[in-house]
Amino acid sequence: QQQVKQSPQSLIVQKGGISIINCAYENTAFDYFPWYQQFPGKGPALLIAIRPDVSEKKEGRFTISFNKSAKQFSLHIMDSQPGDSATYFCAASIGTSGSRLTFGEGTQLTVNP
Amino acid sequence: DAGVTQSPTHLIKTRGQQVTLRCSPISGHKSVSWYQQVLGQGPQFIFQYYEKEERGRGNFPDRFSARQFPNYSSELNVNALLLGDSALYLCASSLAPRGSEKLFFGSGTQLSVL
């Protein structure tokens, strides 16, 4: 069962542009929402995470926006750079329970120079 | 500091065979989780171990098993391999077995079943 739906599947952005990736979840028990970045041949690496008690979290060029009522959250990458070209996964978990992450299907981001 | 290390990096097996994948967590991390990542999809949770005890199991058949050793390293075993078991198997470690803990992933073992 797909509990976290991610879109788009792929995204092409010009250098300096804004990349936006969206996710929607079904399980209202989820209370921890991380984004992971994965480069070819590597495992995923945590980028930024948010809890539902805030609507936005920013770390450098990366921002998570969270809409609890709509059960949606998104990743915004400002001033996108070619080095940001990677696959991005949203995920969700129940923070107080075991570290079982439910991942979205991923978005392959390409930033053209 | 060494990150999460997995071995082997690549493995080719035939249907029906058995495979053992190994993982060494970051020093000080007592929780190890295993994920399966099929090409073009997000990782799927298989197991979590903490202090040598199974703390969670995903929706995988009994052909999949795992264990954690006193030094917190872990092995994932898959019996009676099927073509559909071909995937990247990721190990992740964390300080504690909480859902909000930062997971550190290894680079994975690429398993091909022919």
PDB file of N, CA, C and O in Angstrom, chain B residues 2-68:
ATOM      1  N   ALA B   2      34.353   6.496  10.207  1.00  0.00           N
ATOM      2  CA  ALA B   2      33.764   5.609   9.229  1.00  0.00           C
ATOM      3  C   ALA B   2      32.260   5.717   9.301  1.00  0.00           C
ATOM      4  O   ALA B   2      31.663   5.820  10.367  1.00  0.00           O
ATOM      5  N   GLY B   3      31.622   5.685   8.119  1.00  0.00           N
ATOM      6  CA  GLY B   3      30.173   5.666   8.067  1.00  0.00           C
ATOM      7  C   GLY B   3      29.685   4.235   8.165  1.00  0.00           C
ATOM      8  O   GLY B   3      30.412   3.327   8.586  1.00  0.00           O
ATOM      9  N   VAL B   4      28.467   4.014   7.742  1.00  0.00           N
ATOM     10  CA  VAL B   4      27.909   2.674   7.706  1.00  0.00           C
ATOM     11  C   VAL B   4      28.569   1.908   6.552  1.00  0.00           C
ATOM     12  O   VAL B   4      28.600   2.408   5.424  1.00  0.00           O
ATOM     13  N   THR B   5      29.120   0.753   6.845  1.00  0.00           N
ATOM     14  CA  THR B   5      29.773  -0.034   5.810  1.00  0.00           C
ATOM     15  C   THR B   5      28.978  -1.298   5.543  1.00  0.00           C
ATOM     16  O   THR B   5      28.506  -1.965   6.472  1.00  0.00           O
ATOM     17  N   GLN B   6      28.848  -1.617   4.255  1.00  0.00           N
ATOM     18  CA  GLN B   6      28.115  -2.801   3.845  1.00  0.00           C
ATOM     19  C   GLN B   6      28.994  -3.658   2.940  1.00  0.00           C
ATOM     20  O   GLN B   6      29.785  -3.138   2.153  1.00  0.00           O
ATOM     21  N   SER B   7      28.819  -4.963   3.061  1.00  0.00           N
ATOM     22  CA  SER B   7      29.545  -5.869   2.166  1.00  0.00           C
ATOM     23  C   SER B   7      28.682  -7.067   1.815  1.00  0.00           C
ATOM     24  O   SER B   7      27.807  -7.466   2.598  1.00  0.00           O
ATOM     25  N   PRO B   8      28.858  -7.626   0.618  1.00  0.00           N
ATOM     26  CA  PRO B   8      29.680  -7.063  -0.459  1.00  0.00           C
ATOM     27  C   PRO B   8      28.963  -5.891  -1.120  1.00  0.00           C
ATOM     28  O   PRO B   8      27.818  -5.601  -0.804  1.00  0.00           O
ATOM     29  N   THR B   9      29.620  -5.218  -2.036  1.00  0.00           N
ATOM     30  CA  THR B   9      28.973  -4.103  -2.742  1.00  0.00           C
ATOM     31  C   THR B   9      28.076  -4.618  -3.862  1.00  0.00           C
ATOM     32  O   THR B   9      27.032  -4.013  -4.152  1.00  0.00           O
ATOM     33  N   HIS B  10      28.495  -5.683  -4.486  1.00  0.00           N
ATOM     34  CA  HIS B  10      27.707  -6.286  -5.561  1.00  0.00           C
ATOM     35  C   HIS B  10      27.698  -7.801  -5.381  1.00  0.00           C
ATOM     36  O   HIS B  10      28.654  -8.386  -4.872  1.00  0.00           O
ATOM     37  N   LEU B  11      26.601  -8.413  -5.823  1.00  0.00           N
ATOM     38  CA  LEU B  11      26.451  -9.850  -5.659  1.00  0.00           C
ATOM     39  C   LEU B  11      25.545 -10.376  -6.759  1.00  0.00           C
ATOM     40  O   LEU B  11      24.499  -9.771  -7.046  1.00  0.00           O
ATOM     41  N   ILE B  12      25.941 -11.467  -7.374  1.00  0.00           N
ATOM     42  CA  ILE B  12      25.099 -12.104  -8.380  1.00  0.00           C
ATOM     43  C   ILE B  12      24.790 -13.517  -7.917  1.00  0.00           C
ATOM     44  O   ILE B  12      25.698 -14.284  -7.590  1.00  0.00           O
ATOM     45  N   LYS B  13      23.511 -13.853  -7.869  1.00  0.00           N
ATOM     46  CA  LYS B  13      23.061 -15.172  -7.439  1.00  0.00           C
ATOM     47  C   LYS B  13      22.063 -15.710  -8.447  1.00  0.00           C
ATOM     48  O   LYS B  13      21.549 -14.973  -9.293  1.00  0.00           O
ATOM     49  N   THR B  14      21.778 -16.997  -8.354  1.00  0.00           N
ATOM     50  CA  THR B  14      20.752 -17.587  -9.194  1.00  0.00           C
ATOM     51  C   THR B  14      19.533 -17.931  -8.346  1.00  0.00           C
ATOM     52  O   THR B  14      19.617 -18.044  -7.109  1.00  0.00           O
ATOM     53  N   ARG B  15      18.418 -18.070  -9.017  1.00  0.00           N
ATOM     54  CA  ARG B  15      17.170 -18.387  -8.314  1.00  0.00           C
ATOM     55  C   ARG B  15      17.326 -19.620  -7.436  1.00  0.00           C
ATOM     56  O   ARG B  15      17.943 -20.598  -7.822  1.00  0.00           O
ATOM     57  N   GLY B  16      16.741 -19.562  -6.243  1.00  0.00           N
ATOM     58  CA  GLY B  16      16.795 -20.684  -5.324  1.00  0.00           C
ATOM     59  C   GLY B  16      17.958 -20.643  -4.353  1.00  0.00           C
ATOM     60  O   GLY B  16      17.937 -21.344  -3.331  1.00  0.00           O
ATOM     61  N   GLN B  17      18.974 -19.842  -4.670  1.00  0.00           N
ATOM     62  CA  GLN B  17      20.129 -19.769  -3.778  1.00  0.00           C
ATOM     63  C   GLN B  17      19.817 -18.930  -2.550  1.00  0.00           C
ATOM     64  O   GLN B  17      18.764 -18.289  -2.435  1.00  0.00           O
ATOM     65  N   GLN B  18      20.770 -18.918  -1.632  1.00  0.00           N
ATOM     66  CA  GLN B  18      20.654 -18.140  -0.407  1.00  0.00           C
ATOM     67  C   GLN B  18      21.752 -17.085  -0.398  1.00  0.00           C
ATOM     68  O   GLN B  18      22.822 -17.282  -0.976  1.00  0.00           O
ATOM     69  N   VAL B  19      21.492 -15.953   0.255  1.00  0.00           N
ATOM     70  CA  VAL B  19      22.481 -14.883   0.290  1.00  0.00           C
ATOM     71  C   VAL B  19      22.533 -14.268   1.694  1.00  0.00           C
ATOM     72  O   VAL B  19      21.521 -14.230   2.411  1.00  0.00           O
ATOM     73  N   THR B  20      23.725 -13.844   2.076  1.00  0.00           N
ATOM     74  CA  THR B  20      23.921 -13.154   3.352  1.00  0.00           C
ATOM     75  C   THR B  20      24.586 -11.816   3.092  1.00  0.00           C
ATOM     76  O   THR B  20      25.642 -11.760   2.456  1.00  0.00           O
ATOM     77  N   LEU B  21      23.971 -10.745   3.557  1.00  0.00           N
ATOM     78  CA  LEU B  21      24.511  -9.407   3.413  1.00  0.00           C
ATOM     79  C   LEU B  21      24.916  -8.898   4.790  1.00  0.00           C
ATOM     80  O   LEU B  21      24.249  -9.188   5.789  1.00  0.00           O
ATOM     81  N   ARG B  22      25.997  -8.119   4.826  1.00  0.00           N
ATOM     82  CA  ARG B  22      26.549  -7.693   6.099  1.00  0.00           C
ATOM     83  C   ARG B  22      26.597  -6.179   6.231  1.00  0.00           C
ATOM     84  O   ARG B  22      26.751  -5.460   5.239  1.00  0.00           O
ATOM     85  N   CYS B  23      26.487  -5.729   7.473  1.00  0.00           N
ATOM     86  CA  CYS B  23      26.435  -4.293   7.746  1.00  0.00           C
ATOM     87  C   CYS B  23      27.151  -3.987   9.046  1.00  0.00           C
ATOM     88  O   CYS B  23      26.926  -4.656  10.072  1.00  0.00           O
ATOM     89  N   SER B  24      28.001  -2.967   9.011  1.00  0.00           N
ATOM     90  CA  SER B  24      28.623  -2.466  10.240  1.00  0.00           C
ATOM     91  C   SER B  24      28.143  -1.045  10.479  1.00  0.00           C
ATOM     92  O   SER B  24      28.333  -0.177   9.620  1.00  0.00           O
ATOM     93  N   PRO B  25      27.505  -0.788  11.604  1.00  0.00           N
ATOM     94  CA  PRO B  25      26.961   0.548  11.841  1.00  0.00           C
ATOM     95  C   PRO B  25      28.047   1.537  12.245  1.00  0.00           C
ATOM     96  O   PRO B  25      29.189   1.159  12.493  1.00  0.00           O
ATOM     97  N   ILE B  26      27.681   2.787  12.286  1.00  0.00           N
ATOM     98  CA  ILE B  26      28.571   3.827  12.786  1.00  0.00           C
ATOM     99  C   ILE B  26      28.872   3.526  14.254  1.00  0.00           C
ATOM    100  O   ILE B  26      27.980   3.101  15.006  1.00  0.00           O
ATOM    101  N   SER B  27      30.110   3.761  14.645  1.00  0.00           N
ATOM    102  CA  SER B  27      30.510   3.498  16.019  1.00  0.00           C
ATOM    103  C   SER B  27      29.604   4.249  16.991  1.00  0.00           C
ATOM    104  O   SER B  27      29.356   5.453  16.847  1.00  0.00           O
ATOM    105  N   GLY B  28      29.076   3.506  17.964  1.00  0.00           N
ATOM    106  CA  GLY B  28      28.185   4.118  18.945  1.00  0.00           C
ATOM    107  C   GLY B  28      26.718   3.956  18.614  1.00  0.00           C
ATOM    108  O   GLY B  28      25.855   4.179  19.476  1.00  0.00           O
ATOM    109  N   HIS B  29      26.412   3.587  17.383  1.00  0.00           N
ATOM    110  CA  HIS B  29      25.018   3.374  16.994  1.00  0.00           C
ATOM    111  C   HIS B  29      24.608   1.949  17.334  1.00  0.00           C
ATOM    112  O   HIS B  29      25.269   0.994  16.946  1.00  0.00           O
ATOM    113  N   LYS B  30      23.480   1.833  18.045  1.00  0.00           N
ATOM    114  CA  LYS B  30      23.028   0.520  18.474  1.00  0.00           C
ATOM    115  C   LYS B  30      21.828   0.010  17.683  1.00  0.00           C
ATOM    116  O   LYS B  30      21.406  -1.125  17.856  1.00  0.00           O
ATOM    117  N   SER B  31      21.271   0.846  16.843  1.00  0.00           N
ATOM    118  CA  SER B  31      20.098   0.459  16.059  1.00  0.00           C
ATOM    119  C   SER B  31      20.484   0.303  14.599  1.00  0.00           C
ATOM    120  O   SER B  31      21.159   1.176  14.023  1.00  0.00           O
ATOM    121  N   VAL B  32      20.059  -0.802  14.005  1.00  0.00           N
ATOM    122  CA  VAL B  32      20.332  -1.073  12.592  1.00  0.00           C
ATOM    123  C   VAL B  32      19.014  -1.426  11.903  1.00  0.00           C
ATOM    124  O   VAL B  32      18.219  -2.209  12.429  1.00  0.00           O
ATOM    125  N   SER B  33      18.805  -0.825  10.749  1.00  0.00           N
ATOM    126  CA  SER B  33      17.616  -1.118   9.951  1.00  0.00           C
ATOM    127  C   SER B  33      18.040  -1.550   8.568  1.00  0.00           C
ATOM    128  O   SER B  33      19.083  -1.116   8.060  1.00  0.00           O
ATOM    129  N   TRP B  34      17.226  -2.377   7.954  1.00  0.00           N
ATOM    130  CA  TRP B  34      17.451  -2.837   6.589  1.00  0.00           C
ATOM    131  C   TRP B  34      16.305  -2.372   5.706  1.00  0.00           C
ATOM    132  O   TRP B  34      15.134  -2.440   6.096  1.00  0.00           O
ATOM    133  N   TYR B  35      16.678  -1.920   4.500  1.00  0.00           N
ATOM    134  CA  TYR B  35      15.699  -1.484   3.513  1.00  0.00           C
ATOM    135  C   TYR B  35      16.022  -2.124   2.166  1.00  0.00           C
ATOM    136  O   TYR B  35      17.188  -2.333   1.832  1.00  0.00           O
ATOM    137  N   GLN B  36      14.975  -2.391   1.394  1.00  0.00           N
ATOM    138  CA  GLN B  36      15.136  -2.889   0.029  1.00  0.00           C
ATOM    139  C   GLN B  36      14.735  -1.772  -0.931  1.00  0.00           C
ATOM    140  O   GLN B  36      13.661  -1.170  -0.787  1.00  0.00           O
ATOM    141  N   GLN B  37      15.592  -1.472  -1.897  1.00  0.00           N
ATOM    142  CA  GLN B  37      15.281  -0.442  -2.876  1.00  0.00           C
ATOM    143  C   GLN B  37      15.314  -1.046  -4.271  1.00  0.00           C
ATOM    144  O   GLN B  37      16.387  -1.318  -4.824  1.00  0.00           O
ATOM    145  N   VAL B  38      14.143  -1.250  -4.830  1.00  0.00           N
ATOM    146  CA  VAL B  38      14.024  -1.720  -6.201  1.00  0.00           C
ATOM    147  C   VAL B  38      14.280  -0.537  -7.132  1.00  0.00           C
ATOM    148  O   VAL B  38      13.909   0.605  -6.821  1.00  0.00           O
ATOM    149  N   LEU B  39      14.894  -0.801  -8.270  1.00  0.00           N
ATOM    150  CA  LEU B  39      15.260   0.252  -9.216  1.00  0.00           C
ATOM    151  C   LEU B  39      14.066   1.141  -9.538  1.00  0.00           C
ATOM    152  O   LEU B  39      12.997   0.662  -9.913  1.00  0.00           O
ATOM    153  N   GLY B  40      14.246   2.442  -9.340  1.00  0.00           N
ATOM    154  CA  GLY B  40      13.203   3.401  -9.673  1.00  0.00           C
ATOM    155  C   GLY B  40      12.154   3.596  -8.593  1.00  0.00           C
ATOM    156  O   GLY B  40      11.172   4.312  -8.814  1.00  0.00           O
ATOM    157  N   GLN B  41      12.372   2.993  -7.427  1.00  0.00           N
ATOM    158  CA  GLN B  41      11.415   3.132  -6.333  1.00  0.00           C
ATOM    159  C   GLN B  41      12.112   3.596  -5.058  1.00  0.00           C
ATOM    160  O   GLN B  41      13.338   3.590  -4.963  1.00  0.00           O
ATOM    161  N   GLY B  42      11.319   3.995  -4.089  1.00  0.00           N
ATOM    162  CA  GLY B  42      11.873   4.371  -2.804  1.00  0.00           C
ATOM    163  C   GLY B  42      12.193   3.142  -1.968  1.00  0.00           C
ATOM    164  O   GLY B  42      11.653   2.064  -2.202  1.00  0.00           O
ATOM    165  N   PRO B  43      13.089   3.300  -1.002  1.00  0.00           N
ATOM    166  CA  PRO B  43      13.417   2.172  -0.119  1.00  0.00           C
ATOM    167  C   PRO B  43      12.193   1.684   0.648  1.00  0.00           C
ATOM    168  O   PRO B  43      11.329   2.482   1.039  1.00  0.00           O
ATOM    169  N   GLN B  44      12.159   0.362   0.856  1.00  0.00           N
ATOM    170  CA  GLN B  44      11.077  -0.250   1.642  1.00  0.00           C
ATOM    171  C   GLN B  44      11.668  -0.917   2.872  1.00  0.00           C
ATOM    172  O   GLN B  44      12.641  -1.682   2.768  1.00  0.00           O
ATOM    173  N   PHE B  45      11.061  -0.665   4.010  1.00  0.00           N
ATOM    174  CA  PHE B  45      11.537  -1.171   5.286  1.00  0.00           C
ATOM    175  C   PHE B  45      11.417  -2.689   5.356  1.00  0.00           C
ATOM    176  O   PHE B  45      10.364  -3.257   5.040  1.00  0.00           O
ATOM    177  N   ILE B  46      12.528  -3.341   5.797  1.00  0.00           N
ATOM    178  CA  ILE B  46      12.498  -4.788   5.961  1.00  0.00           C
ATOM    179  C   ILE B  46      12.522  -5.154   7.446  1.00  0.00           C
ATOM    180  O   ILE B  46      11.658  -5.864   7.953  1.00  0.00           O
ATOM    181  N   PHE B  47      13.579  -4.702   8.139  1.00  0.00           N
ATOM    182  CA  PHE B  47      13.771  -5.044   9.551  1.00  0.00           C
ATOM    183  C   PHE B  47      14.397  -3.879  10.304  1.00  0.00           C
ATOM    184  O   PHE B  47      15.093  -3.048   9.719  1.00  0.00           O
ATOM    185  N   GLN B  48      14.166  -3.869  11.612  1.00  0.00           N
ATOM    186  CA  GLN B  48      14.941  -3.026  12.508  1.00  0.00           C
ATOM    187  C   GLN B  48      15.382  -3.855  13.708  1.00  0.00           C
ATOM    188  O   GLN B  48      14.597  -4.623  14.281  1.00  0.00           O
ATOM    189  N   TYR B  49      16.649  -3.701  14.085  1.00  0.00           N
ATOM    190  CA  TYR B  49      17.188  -4.346  15.274  1.00  0.00           C
ATOM    191  C   TYR B  49      17.788  -3.301  16.196  1.00  0.00           C
ATOM    192  O   TYR B  49      18.384  -2.318  15.756  1.00  0.00           O
ATOM    193  N   TYR B  50      17.592  -3.545  17.489  1.00  0.00           N
ATOM    194  CA  TYR B  50      18.160  -2.673  18.506  1.00  0.00           C
ATOM    195  C   TYR B  50      18.589  -3.533  19.675  1.00  0.00           C
ATOM    196  O   TYR B  50      17.799  -4.337  20.176  1.00  0.00           O
ATOM    197  N   GLU B  51      19.821  -3.374  20.073  1.00  0.00           N
ATOM    198  CA  GLU B  51      20.353  -4.173  21.179  1.00  0.00           C
ATOM    199  C   GLU B  51      20.106  -5.672  20.962  1.00  0.00           C
ATOM    200  O   GLU B  51      19.692  -6.387  21.872  1.00  0.00           O
ATOM    201  N   LYS B  52      20.324  -6.099  19.744  1.00  0.00           N
ATOM    202  CA  LYS B  52      20.243  -7.504  19.321  1.00  0.00           C
ATOM    203  C   LYS B  52      18.819  -8.051  19.259  1.00  0.00           C
ATOM    204  O   LYS B  52      18.639  -9.241  18.990  1.00  0.00           O
ATOM    205  N   GLU B  53      17.833  -7.212  19.492  1.00  0.00           N
ATOM    206  CA  GLU B  53      16.453  -7.678  19.434  1.00  0.00           C
ATOM    207  C   GLU B  53      15.732  -7.078  18.230  1.00  0.00           C
ATOM    208  O   GLU B  53      15.935  -5.899  17.902  1.00  0.00           O
ATOM    209  N   GLU B  54      14.885  -7.869  17.604  1.00  0.00           N
ATOM    210  CA  GLU B  54      14.085  -7.369  16.495  1.00  0.00           C
ATOM    211  C   GLU B  54      13.048  -6.399  17.039  1.00  0.00           C
ATOM    212  O   GLU B  54      12.254  -6.737  17.922  1.00  0.00           O
ATOM    213  N   ARG B  55      13.035  -5.188  16.463  1.00  0.00           N
ATOM    214  CA  ARG B  55      12.107  -4.167  16.935  1.00  0.00           C
ATOM    215  C   ARG B  55      11.010  -3.867  15.917  1.00  0.00           C
ATOM    216  O   ARG B  55      10.050  -3.177  16.226  1.00  0.00           O
ATOM    217  N   GLY B  56      11.189  -4.363  14.711  1.00  0.00           N
ATOM    218  CA  GLY B  56      10.175  -4.120  13.700  1.00  0.00           C
ATOM    219  C   GLY B  56      10.448  -4.944  12.462  1.00  0.00           C
ATOM    220  O   GLY B  56      11.599  -5.279  12.171  1.00  0.00           O
ATOM    221  N   ARG B  57       9.382  -5.294  11.763  1.00  0.00           N
ATOM    222  CA  ARG B  57       9.492  -6.084  10.551  1.00  0.00           C
ATOM    223  C   ARG B  57       8.513  -5.538   9.532  1.00  0.00           C
ATOM    224  O   ARG B  57       7.347  -5.308   9.850  1.00  0.00           O
ATOM    225  N   GLY B  58       8.977  -5.345   8.323  1.00  0.00           N
ATOM    226  CA  GLY B  58       8.116  -4.872   7.250  1.00  0.00           C
ATOM    227  C   GLY B  58       7.371  -6.022   6.598  1.00  0.00           C
ATOM    228  O   GLY B  58       7.445  -7.170   7.025  1.00  0.00           O
ATOM    229  N   ASN B  59       6.676  -5.707   5.530  1.00  0.00           N
ATOM    230  CA  ASN B  59       5.847  -6.683   4.830  1.00  0.00           C
ATOM    231  C   ASN B  59       6.669  -7.513   3.852  1.00  0.00           C
ATOM    232  O   ASN B  59       6.544  -7.374   2.635  1.00  0.00           O
ATOM    233  N   PHE B  60       7.523  -8.348   4.398  1.00  0.00           N
ATOM    234  CA  PHE B  60       8.367  -9.222   3.597  1.00  0.00           C
ATOM    235  C   PHE B  60       8.153 -10.666   4.039  1.00  0.00           C
ATOM    236  O   PHE B  60       7.852 -10.928   5.200  1.00  0.00           O
ATOM    237  N   PRO B  61       8.324 -11.617   3.104  1.00  0.00           N
ATOM    238  CA  PRO B  61       8.079 -13.027   3.451  1.00  0.00           C
ATOM    239  C   PRO B  61       9.127 -13.562   4.426  1.00  0.00           C
ATOM    240  O   PRO B  61      10.184 -12.959   4.639  1.00  0.00           O
ATOM    241  N   ASP B  62       8.823 -14.734   4.970  1.00  0.00           N
ATOM    242  CA  ASP B  62       9.708 -15.362   5.952  1.00  0.00           C
ATOM    243  C   ASP B  62      11.046 -15.778   5.365  1.00  0.00           C
ATOM    244  O   ASP B  62      11.960 -16.165   6.104  1.00  0.00           O
ATOM    245  N   ARG B  63      11.180 -15.711   4.041  1.00  0.00           N
ATOM    246  CA  ARG B  63      12.482 -16.013   3.420  1.00  0.00           C
ATOM    247  C   ARG B  63      13.541 -14.981   3.846  1.00  0.00           C
ATOM    248  O   ARG B  63      14.737 -15.227   3.731  1.00  0.00           O
ATOM    249  N   PHE B  64      13.068 -13.856   4.308  1.00  0.00           N
ATOM    250  CA  PHE B  64      13.963 -12.795   4.783  1.00  0.00           C
ATOM    251  C   PHE B  64      14.135 -12.923   6.294  1.00  0.00           C
ATOM    252  O   PHE B  64      13.145 -13.039   7.040  1.00  0.00           O
ATOM    253  N   SER B  65      15.369 -12.903   6.734  1.00  0.00           N
ATOM    254  CA  SER B  65      15.641 -12.944   8.165  1.00  0.00           C
ATOM    255  C   SER B  65      16.875 -12.098   8.443  1.00  0.00           C
ATOM    256  O   SER B  65      17.647 -11.779   7.527  1.00  0.00           O
ATOM    257  N   ALA B  66      17.044 -11.722   9.681  1.00  0.00           N
ATOM    258  CA  ALA B  66      18.195 -10.888  10.032  1.00  0.00           C
ATOM    259  C   ALA B  66      18.588 -11.158  11.474  1.00  0.00           C
ATOM    260  O   ALA B  66      17.849 -11.799  12.236  1.00  0.00           O
ATOM    261  N   ARG B  67      19.749 -10.692  11.830  1.00  0.00           N
ATOM    262  CA  ARG B  67      20.173 -10.752  13.222  1.00  0.00           C
ATOM    263  C   ARG B  67      21.173  -9.649  13.475  1.00  0.00           C
ATOM    264  O   ARG B  67      21.790  -9.118  12.538  1.00  0.00           O
ATOM    265  N   GLN B  68      21.358  -9.342  14.756  1.00  0.00           N
ATOM    266  CA  GLN B  68      22.323  -8.332  15.163  1.00  0.00           C
ATOM    267  C   GLN B  68      23.253  -8.958  16.189  1.00  0.00           C
ATOM    268  O   GLN B  68      22.819  -9.692  17.075  1.00  0.00           O
TER     269      GLN B  68
END
